[in-house]
Amino acid sequence: NAGVTQTPKFQVLKTGQSMTLQCAQDMNHEYMSWYRQDPGMGLRLIHYSVGAGITDQGEVPNGYNVSRSTTEDFPLRLLSAAPSQTSVYFCASRYSEREVGYTFGSGTRLTVV
Amino acid sequence: KQEVTQIPAALSVPEGENLVLNCSFTDSAIYNLQWFRQDPGKGLTSLLLIQSSQREQTSGRLNASLDKSSGRSTLYIAASQPGDSATYLCAPLYNTDKLIFGTGTRLQVFP
């Protein structure tokens, strides 16, 4: 049981480039989310999904796109990378019942130069 | 605005001490609250989950309490060990399926 798997672990992008951060879970969790973690600011929600085909914006969605075509995968796309998107990105998932908590992936450290 | 504050921001203690980490949240309309541990450069590991209807949860040397009406949660760590050194994050869950995080308490336990 791999849990929540994020790839890549590290990435350096040039300003203006696009890329996709991958997130996959093998726990059949309905809910999946993307957070970014910046020094001194805590983790902030970017986008989330409550099931395949359903996504919604979080607190800081600008510059990011998501889609959820399967229960297992929830990729995060950076359309045109900016230095302000330098951060550590975490994917998380959970069952729909709120009696259970979130499981987080190990993160992707992204640097935009 | 939904905000979470964690006090203290940092804590350095000798091994064996009993510790209290505090978390307060401005909006008490939570569904549950999770405590996480984060080691440097690593992901988040869930420690405890408290439902909004519960008062406390225990796991080994960890005990978390919740006072929803006053917007407070406390994590107690008994008989601290050097391996407990990490950043501890609390995160209440709100209706929009949004975890709100504080900036954490950075704990160092020295031998």
PDB file of C-alpha atoms in Angstrom:
ATOM      1  CA  ASN A   1       0.000   0.000   0.000  1.00  0.00           C
ATOM      2  CA  ALA A   2       1.922   3.058  -1.271  1.00  0.00           C
ATOM      3  CA  GLY A   3      -0.413   5.740   0.150  1.00  0.00           C
ATOM      4  CA  VAL A   4      -0.069   9.123  -1.584  1.00  0.00           C
ATOM      5  CA  THR A   5       2.737   9.278  -4.152  1.00  0.00           C
ATOM      6  CA  GLN A   6       4.054  12.559  -5.520  1.00  0.00           C
ATOM      7  CA  THR A   7       6.450  12.977  -8.421  1.00  0.00           C
ATOM      8  CA  PRO A   8       8.887  14.501  -8.987  1.00  0.00           C
ATOM      9  CA  LYS A   9      10.442  15.144  -5.569  1.00  0.00           C
ATOM     10  CA  PHE A  10      12.494  18.087  -6.833  1.00  0.00           C
ATOM     11  CA  GLN A  11      12.144  20.321  -9.886  1.00  0.00           C
ATOM     12  CA  VAL A  12      13.775  23.483 -11.179  1.00  0.00           C
ATOM     13  CA  LEU A  13      11.880  25.479 -13.801  1.00  0.00           C
ATOM     14  CA  LYS A  14      12.632  28.608 -15.740  1.00  0.00           C
ATOM     15  CA  THR A  15      10.148  31.461 -15.614  1.00  0.00           C
ATOM     16  CA  GLY A  16       7.416  30.903 -18.186  1.00  0.00           C
ATOM     17  CA  GLN A  17       7.814  27.147 -18.439  1.00  0.00           C
ATOM     18  CA  SER A  18       4.906  24.843 -17.752  1.00  0.00           C
ATOM     19  CA  MET A  19       4.896  21.551 -15.924  1.00  0.00           C
ATOM     20  CA  THR A  20       2.656  19.032 -14.191  1.00  0.00           C
ATOM     21  CA  LEU A  21       3.098  17.804 -10.642  1.00  0.00           C
ATOM     22  CA  GLN A  22       1.793  14.289 -10.310  1.00  0.00           C
ATOM     23  CA  CYS A  23      -0.195  12.895  -7.393  1.00  0.00           C
ATOM     24  CA  ALA A  24      -1.544   9.361  -7.134  1.00  0.00           C
ATOM     25  CA  GLN A  25      -3.195   7.467  -4.284  1.00  0.00           C
ATOM     26  CA  ASP A  26      -4.045   3.795  -4.046  1.00  0.00           C
ATOM     27  CA  MET A  27      -6.448   3.976  -1.088  1.00  0.00           C
ATOM     28  CA  ASN A  28      -9.621   4.639  -3.133  1.00  0.00           C
ATOM     29  CA  HIS A  29      -9.991   8.026  -1.445  1.00  0.00           C
ATOM     30  CA  GLU A  30     -12.701  10.250  -2.869  1.00  0.00           C
ATOM     31  CA  TYR A  31     -11.240  13.546  -1.654  1.00  0.00           C
ATOM     32  CA  MET A  32      -7.914  14.917  -2.891  1.00  0.00           C
ATOM     33  CA  SER A  33      -6.262  18.298  -2.371  1.00  0.00           C
ATOM     34  CA  TRP A  34      -3.184  20.296  -3.266  1.00  0.00           C
ATOM     35  CA  TYR A  35      -1.436  22.562  -0.747  1.00  0.00           C
ATOM     36  CA  ARG A  36       1.616  24.738  -0.959  1.00  0.00           C
ATOM     37  CA  GLN A  37       3.922  25.403   1.966  1.00  0.00           C
ATOM     38  CA  ASP A  38       5.914  28.602   2.197  1.00  0.00           C
ATOM     39  CA  PRO A  39       8.181  29.730   5.052  1.00  0.00           C
ATOM     40  CA  GLY A  40       6.287  31.611   7.743  1.00  0.00           C
ATOM     41  CA  MET A  41       2.900  31.136   6.077  1.00  0.00           C
ATOM     42  CA  GLY A  42       1.811  27.594   6.825  1.00  0.00           C
ATOM     43  CA  LEU A  43       0.169  25.360   4.242  1.00  0.00           C
ATOM     44  CA  ARG A  44      -2.435  26.919   1.950  1.00  0.00           C
ATOM     45  CA  LEU A  45      -5.042  25.124  -0.159  1.00  0.00           C
ATOM     46  CA  ILE A  46      -4.650  25.513  -3.942  1.00  0.00           C
ATOM     47  CA  HIS A  47      -7.345  23.232  -5.417  1.00  0.00           C
ATOM     48  CA  TYR A  48      -9.349  20.279  -4.231  1.00  0.00           C
ATOM     49  CA  SER A  49     -11.573  17.535  -5.596  1.00  0.00           C
ATOM     50  CA  VAL A  50     -14.417  15.585  -3.981  1.00  0.00           C
ATOM     51  CA  GLY A  51     -14.480  12.909  -6.659  1.00  0.00           C
ATOM     52  CA  ALA A  52     -13.653  12.078 -10.252  1.00  0.00           C
ATOM     53  CA  GLY A  53     -14.766  14.881 -12.550  1.00  0.00           C
ATOM     54  CA  ILE A  54     -15.307  17.377  -9.706  1.00  0.00           C
ATOM     55  CA  THR A  55     -12.788  20.055  -8.751  1.00  0.00           C
ATOM     56  CA  ASP A  56     -12.941  23.389  -6.968  1.00  0.00           C
ATOM     57  CA  GLN A  57     -10.665  26.271  -6.073  1.00  0.00           C
ATOM     58  CA  GLY A  58      -9.012  26.743  -2.749  1.00  0.00           C
ATOM     59  CA  GLU A  59      -7.378  29.787  -1.220  1.00  0.00           C
ATOM     60  CA  VAL A  60      -4.570  30.362  -3.758  1.00  0.00           C
ATOM     61  CA  PRO A  61      -5.656  28.914  -7.149  1.00  0.00           C
ATOM     62  CA  ASN A  62      -4.223  31.519  -9.534  1.00  0.00           C
ATOM     63  CA  GLY A  63      -1.619  30.130 -11.914  1.00  0.00           C
ATOM     64  CA  TYR A  64      -2.631  26.514 -11.347  1.00  0.00           C
ATOM     65  CA  ASN A  65      -4.983  24.098 -13.093  1.00  0.00           C
ATOM     66  CA  VAL A  66      -6.268  20.710 -11.989  1.00  0.00           C
ATOM     67  CA  SER A  67      -8.396  17.922 -13.379  1.00  0.00           C
ATOM     68  CA  ARG A  68      -9.593  14.643 -11.908  1.00  0.00           C
ATOM     69  CA  SER A  69     -10.333  12.051 -14.573  1.00  0.00           C
ATOM     70  CA  THR A  70      -9.830   9.071 -12.255  1.00  0.00           C
ATOM     71  CA  THR A  71     -10.230   8.461  -8.522  1.00  0.00           C
ATOM     72  CA  GLU A  72      -6.523   7.679  -8.193  1.00  0.00           C
ATOM     73  CA  ASP A  73      -4.874  10.668  -9.884  1.00  0.00           C
ATOM     74  CA  PHE A  74      -5.000  14.408  -9.250  1.00  0.00           C
ATOM     75  CA  PRO A  75      -2.320  16.262 -11.262  1.00  0.00           C
ATOM     76  CA  LEU A  76      -1.499  19.925 -10.660  1.00  0.00           C
ATOM     77  CA  ARG A  77      -0.506  21.955 -13.698  1.00  0.00           C
ATOM     78  CA  LEU A  78       1.534  25.141 -13.628  1.00  0.00           C
ATOM     79  CA  LEU A  79       0.589  27.044 -16.743  1.00  0.00           C
ATOM     80  CA  SER A  80       3.434  29.584 -16.896  1.00  0.00           C
ATOM     81  CA  ALA A  81       5.775  29.285 -13.946  1.00  0.00           C
ATOM     82  CA  ALA A  82       6.672  32.388 -11.943  1.00  0.00           C
ATOM     83  CA  PRO A  83       9.251  32.858  -9.153  1.00  0.00           C
ATOM     84  CA  SER A  84       6.330  33.381  -6.730  1.00  0.00           C
ATOM     85  CA  GLN A  85       5.422  29.730  -7.304  1.00  0.00           C
ATOM     86  CA  THR A  86       8.673  28.576  -5.737  1.00  0.00           C
ATOM     87  CA  SER A  87       7.392  26.445  -2.889  1.00  0.00           C
ATOM     88  CA  VAL A  88       6.929  22.952  -1.542  1.00  0.00           C
ATOM     89  CA  TYR A  89       3.771  21.328  -2.869  1.00  0.00           C
ATOM     90  CA  PHE A  90       1.857  18.671  -0.995  1.00  0.00           C
ATOM     91  CA  CYS A  91      -0.930  16.433  -2.199  1.00  0.00           C
ATOM     92  CA  ALA A  92      -3.372  14.961   0.327  1.00  0.00           C
ATOM     93  CA  SER A  93      -6.310  12.582   0.218  1.00  0.00           C
ATOM     94  CA  ARG A  94      -9.006  11.104   2.448  1.00  0.00           C
ATOM     95  CA  TYR A  95     -12.268   9.172   2.408  1.00  0.00           C
ATOM     96  CA  SER A  96     -15.449  11.206   2.067  1.00  0.00           C
ATOM     97  CA  GLU A  97     -16.477  10.493   5.652  1.00  0.00           C
ATOM     98  CA  ARG A  98     -15.190  13.306   7.852  1.00  0.00           C
ATOM     99  CA  GLU A  99     -14.535  10.829  10.618  1.00  0.00           C
ATOM    100  CA  VAL A 100     -11.232  10.043   8.955  1.00  0.00           C
ATOM    101  CA  GLY A 101      -8.335  12.376   8.440  1.00  0.00           C
ATOM    102  CA  TYR A 102      -6.096  13.328   5.571  1.00  0.00           C
ATOM    103  CA  THR A 103      -3.038  11.421   4.374  1.00  0.00           C
ATOM    104  CA  PHE A 104      -0.283  13.551   2.871  1.00  0.00           C
ATOM    105  CA  GLY A 105       2.325  12.790   0.257  1.00  0.00           C
ATOM    106  CA  SER A 106       6.021  13.500   0.774  1.00  0.00           C
ATOM    107  CA  GLY A 107       5.973  16.686  -1.292  1.00  0.00           C
ATOM    108  CA  THR A 108       7.517  18.227  -4.398  1.00  0.00           C
ATOM    109  CA  ARG A 109      10.080  20.974  -3.907  1.00  0.00           C
ATOM    110  CA  LEU A 110       9.777  23.391  -6.841  1.00  0.00           C
ATOM    111  CA  THR A 111      12.159  26.228  -7.635  1.00  0.00           C
ATOM    112  CA  VAL A 112      11.361  28.728 -10.379  1.00  0.00           C
ATOM    113  CA  VAL A 113      14.309  30.791 -11.567  1.00  0.00           C
TER     114      VAL A 113
ATOM    115  CA  LYS B   1     -11.305  34.984   8.259  1.00  0.00           C
ATOM    116  CA  GLN B   2     -10.363  31.500   9.403  1.00  0.00           C
ATOM    117  CA  GLU B   3      -6.998  31.587  11.126  1.00  0.00           C
ATOM    118  CA  VAL B   4      -4.971  29.219  13.282  1.00  0.00           C
ATOM    119  CA  THR B   5      -2.388  30.294  15.820  1.00  0.00           C
ATOM    120  CA  GLN B   6       0.073  27.947  17.470  1.00  0.00           C
ATOM    121  CA  ILE B   7       1.931  28.803  20.644  1.00  0.00           C
ATOM    122  CA  PRO B   8       4.817  28.575  21.312  1.00  0.00           C
ATOM    123  CA  ALA B   9       6.432  28.994  17.905  1.00  0.00           C
ATOM    124  CA  ALA B  10       9.510  27.142  19.128  1.00  0.00           C
ATOM    125  CA  LEU B  11      10.372  25.052  22.147  1.00  0.00           C
ATOM    126  CA  SER B  12      13.650  23.517  23.302  1.00  0.00           C
ATOM    127  CA  VAL B  13      13.520  21.139  26.266  1.00  0.00           C
ATOM    128  CA  PRO B  14      15.593  18.409  27.914  1.00  0.00           C
ATOM    129  CA  GLU B  15      14.574  14.821  27.439  1.00  0.00           C
ATOM    130  CA  GLY B  16      11.901  13.523  29.801  1.00  0.00           C
ATOM    131  CA  GLU B  17       9.801  16.671  30.153  1.00  0.00           C
ATOM    132  CA  ASN B  18       6.028  16.683  29.673  1.00  0.00           C
ATOM    133  CA  LEU B  19       5.070  19.209  27.008  1.00  0.00           C
ATOM    134  CA  VAL B  20       2.045  21.295  26.114  1.00  0.00           C
ATOM    135  CA  LEU B  21       1.548  22.648  22.590  1.00  0.00           C
ATOM    136  CA  ASN B  22      -1.320  25.057  22.064  1.00  0.00           C
ATOM    137  CA  CYS B  23      -3.508  25.681  19.025  1.00  0.00           C
ATOM    138  CA  SER B  24      -6.281  28.272  18.723  1.00  0.00           C
ATOM    139  CA  PHE B  25      -8.639  28.836  15.786  1.00  0.00           C
ATOM    140  CA  THR B  26     -10.867  31.800  15.071  1.00  0.00           C
ATOM    141  CA  ASP B  27     -13.851  29.976  13.495  1.00  0.00           C
ATOM    142  CA  SER B  28     -15.283  27.291  15.779  1.00  0.00           C
ATOM    143  CA  ALA B  29     -17.487  25.708  13.051  1.00  0.00           C
ATOM    144  CA  ILE B  30     -15.064  22.833  12.484  1.00  0.00           C
ATOM    145  CA  TYR B  31     -15.804  19.240  11.508  1.00  0.00           C
ATOM    146  CA  ASN B  32     -12.664  17.835  13.037  1.00  0.00           C
ATOM    147  CA  LEU B  33      -9.103  18.787  13.886  1.00  0.00           C
ATOM    148  CA  GLN B  34      -5.920  16.970  12.966  1.00  0.00           C
ATOM    149  CA  TRP B  35      -2.499  17.177  14.555  1.00  0.00           C
ATOM    150  CA  PHE B  36       0.449  16.482  12.273  1.00  0.00           C
ATOM    151  CA  ARG B  37       4.165  16.060  12.686  1.00  0.00           C
ATOM    152  CA  GLN B  38       6.604  17.305  10.060  1.00  0.00           C
ATOM    153  CA  ASP B  39      10.283  16.423  10.055  1.00  0.00           C
ATOM    154  CA  PRO B  40      12.678  18.772   8.200  1.00  0.00           C
ATOM    155  CA  GLY B  41      12.342  18.376   4.438  1.00  0.00           C
ATOM    156  CA  LYS B  42       9.636  15.738   4.803  1.00  0.00           C
ATOM    157  CA  GLY B  43       5.901  15.403   4.423  1.00  0.00           C
ATOM    158  CA  LEU B  44       3.204  15.544   7.085  1.00  0.00           C
ATOM    159  CA  THR B  45       2.498  12.567   9.307  1.00  0.00           C
ATOM    160  CA  SER B  46      -0.901  12.441  10.966  1.00  0.00           C
ATOM    161  CA  LEU B  47      -0.678  12.008  14.741  1.00  0.00           C
ATOM    162  CA  LEU B  48      -4.224  12.399  16.026  1.00  0.00           C
ATOM    163  CA  LEU B  49      -7.662  13.243  14.685  1.00  0.00           C
ATOM    164  CA  ILE B  50     -10.353  14.661  16.986  1.00  0.00           C
ATOM    165  CA  GLN B  51     -13.951  14.863  15.861  1.00  0.00           C
ATOM    166  CA  SER B  52     -15.855  18.056  16.674  1.00  0.00           C
ATOM    167  CA  SER B  53     -18.033  16.088  19.108  1.00  0.00           C
ATOM    168  CA  GLN B  54     -15.049  14.663  21.013  1.00  0.00           C
ATOM    169  CA  ARG B  55     -13.126  16.183  23.887  1.00  0.00           C
ATOM    170  CA  GLU B  56      -9.880  14.262  23.538  1.00  0.00           C
ATOM    171  CA  GLN B  57      -7.931  11.542  21.736  1.00  0.00           C
ATOM    172  CA  THR B  58      -4.928   9.557  22.878  1.00  0.00           C
ATOM    173  CA  SER B  59      -2.206   7.674  21.063  1.00  0.00           C
ATOM    174  CA  GLY B  60       0.679   6.356  23.102  1.00  0.00           C
ATOM    175  CA  ARG B  61       2.448   9.306  24.750  1.00  0.00           C
ATOM    176  CA  LEU B  62       0.331  11.798  22.843  1.00  0.00           C
ATOM    177  CA  ASN B  63      -2.959  13.240  24.031  1.00  0.00           C
ATOM    178  CA  ALA B  64      -4.927  15.897  22.209  1.00  0.00           C
ATOM    179  CA  SER B  65      -7.834  17.814  23.691  1.00  0.00           C
ATOM    180  CA  LEU B  66     -10.418  19.940  21.936  1.00  0.00           C
ATOM    181  CA  ASP B  67     -12.609  22.756  23.220  1.00  0.00           C
ATOM    182  CA  LYS B  68     -14.566  23.640  20.109  1.00  0.00           C
ATOM    183  CA  SER B  69     -16.636  26.417  21.644  1.00  0.00           C
ATOM    184  CA  SER B  70     -13.582  28.350  22.760  1.00  0.00           C
ATOM    185  CA  GLY B  71     -11.611  27.531  19.605  1.00  0.00           C
ATOM    186  CA  ARG B  72      -8.749  25.716  21.313  1.00  0.00           C
ATOM    187  CA  SER B  73      -6.879  22.450  21.030  1.00  0.00           C
ATOM    188  CA  THR B  74      -3.912  21.255  23.031  1.00  0.00           C
ATOM    189  CA  LEU B  75      -1.382  18.536  22.284  1.00  0.00           C
ATOM    190  CA  TYR B  76       0.270  16.940  25.316  1.00  0.00           C
ATOM    191  CA  ILE B  77       3.476  14.988  24.853  1.00  0.00           C
ATOM    192  CA  ALA B  78       4.454  12.880  27.841  1.00  0.00           C
ATOM    193  CA  ALA B  79       8.041  11.986  28.706  1.00  0.00           C
ATOM    194  CA  SER B  80       9.534  13.682  25.661  1.00  0.00           C
ATOM    195  CA  GLN B  81      12.350  12.003  23.716  1.00  0.00           C
ATOM    196  CA  PRO B  82      14.922  13.301  21.213  1.00  0.00           C
ATOM    197  CA  GLY B  83      13.007  11.453  18.497  1.00  0.00           C
ATOM    198  CA  ASP B  84      10.048  13.758  19.158  1.00  0.00           C
ATOM    199  CA  SER B  85      12.032  16.665  17.685  1.00  0.00           C
ATOM    200  CA  ALA B  86      10.015  17.987  14.726  1.00  0.00           C
ATOM    201  CA  THR B  87       7.497  20.680  13.814  1.00  0.00           C
ATOM    202  CA  TYR B  88       3.966  20.047  15.069  1.00  0.00           C
ATOM    203  CA  LEU B  89       1.043  21.414  13.070  1.00  0.00           C
ATOM    204  CA  CYS B  90      -2.615  21.599  13.974  1.00  0.00           C
ATOM    205  CA  ALA B  91      -5.267  21.879  11.275  1.00  0.00           C
ATOM    206  CA  PRO B  92      -9.009  22.219  11.755  1.00  0.00           C
ATOM    207  CA  LEU B  93     -11.225  21.019   8.866  1.00  0.00           C
ATOM    208  CA  TYR B  94     -13.994  23.308   7.632  1.00  0.00           C
ATOM    209  CA  ASN B  95     -17.097  22.813   5.505  1.00  0.00           C
ATOM    210  CA  THR B  96     -15.392  23.650   2.209  1.00  0.00           C
ATOM    211  CA  ASP B  97     -13.142  20.663   2.869  1.00  0.00           C
ATOM    212  CA  LYS B  98     -10.353  22.992   3.688  1.00  0.00           C
ATOM    213  CA  LEU B  99      -7.700  22.312   6.277  1.00  0.00           C
ATOM    214  CA  ILE B 100      -6.471  25.554   7.801  1.00  0.00           C
ATOM    215  CA  PHE B 101      -2.917  25.339   9.084  1.00  0.00           C
ATOM    216  CA  GLY B 102      -1.011  27.321  11.624  1.00  0.00           C
ATOM    217  CA  THR B 103       2.708  27.908  11.218  1.00  0.00           C
ATOM    218  CA  GLY B 104       3.468  25.197  13.747  1.00  0.00           C
ATOM    219  CA  THR B 105       5.509  24.663  16.884  1.00  0.00           C
ATOM    220  CA  ARG B 106       9.124  23.722  16.243  1.00  0.00           C
ATOM    221  CA  LEU B 107      10.172  21.321  18.993  1.00  0.00           C
ATOM    222  CA  GLN B 108      13.695  20.308  19.909  1.00  0.00           C
ATOM    223  CA  VAL B 109      14.272  17.716  22.622  1.00  0.00           C
ATOM    224  CA  PHE B 110      17.887  17.358  23.665  1.00  0.00           C
ATOM    225  CA  PRO B 111      19.460  14.436  25.533  1.00  0.00           C
TER     226      PRO B 111
END
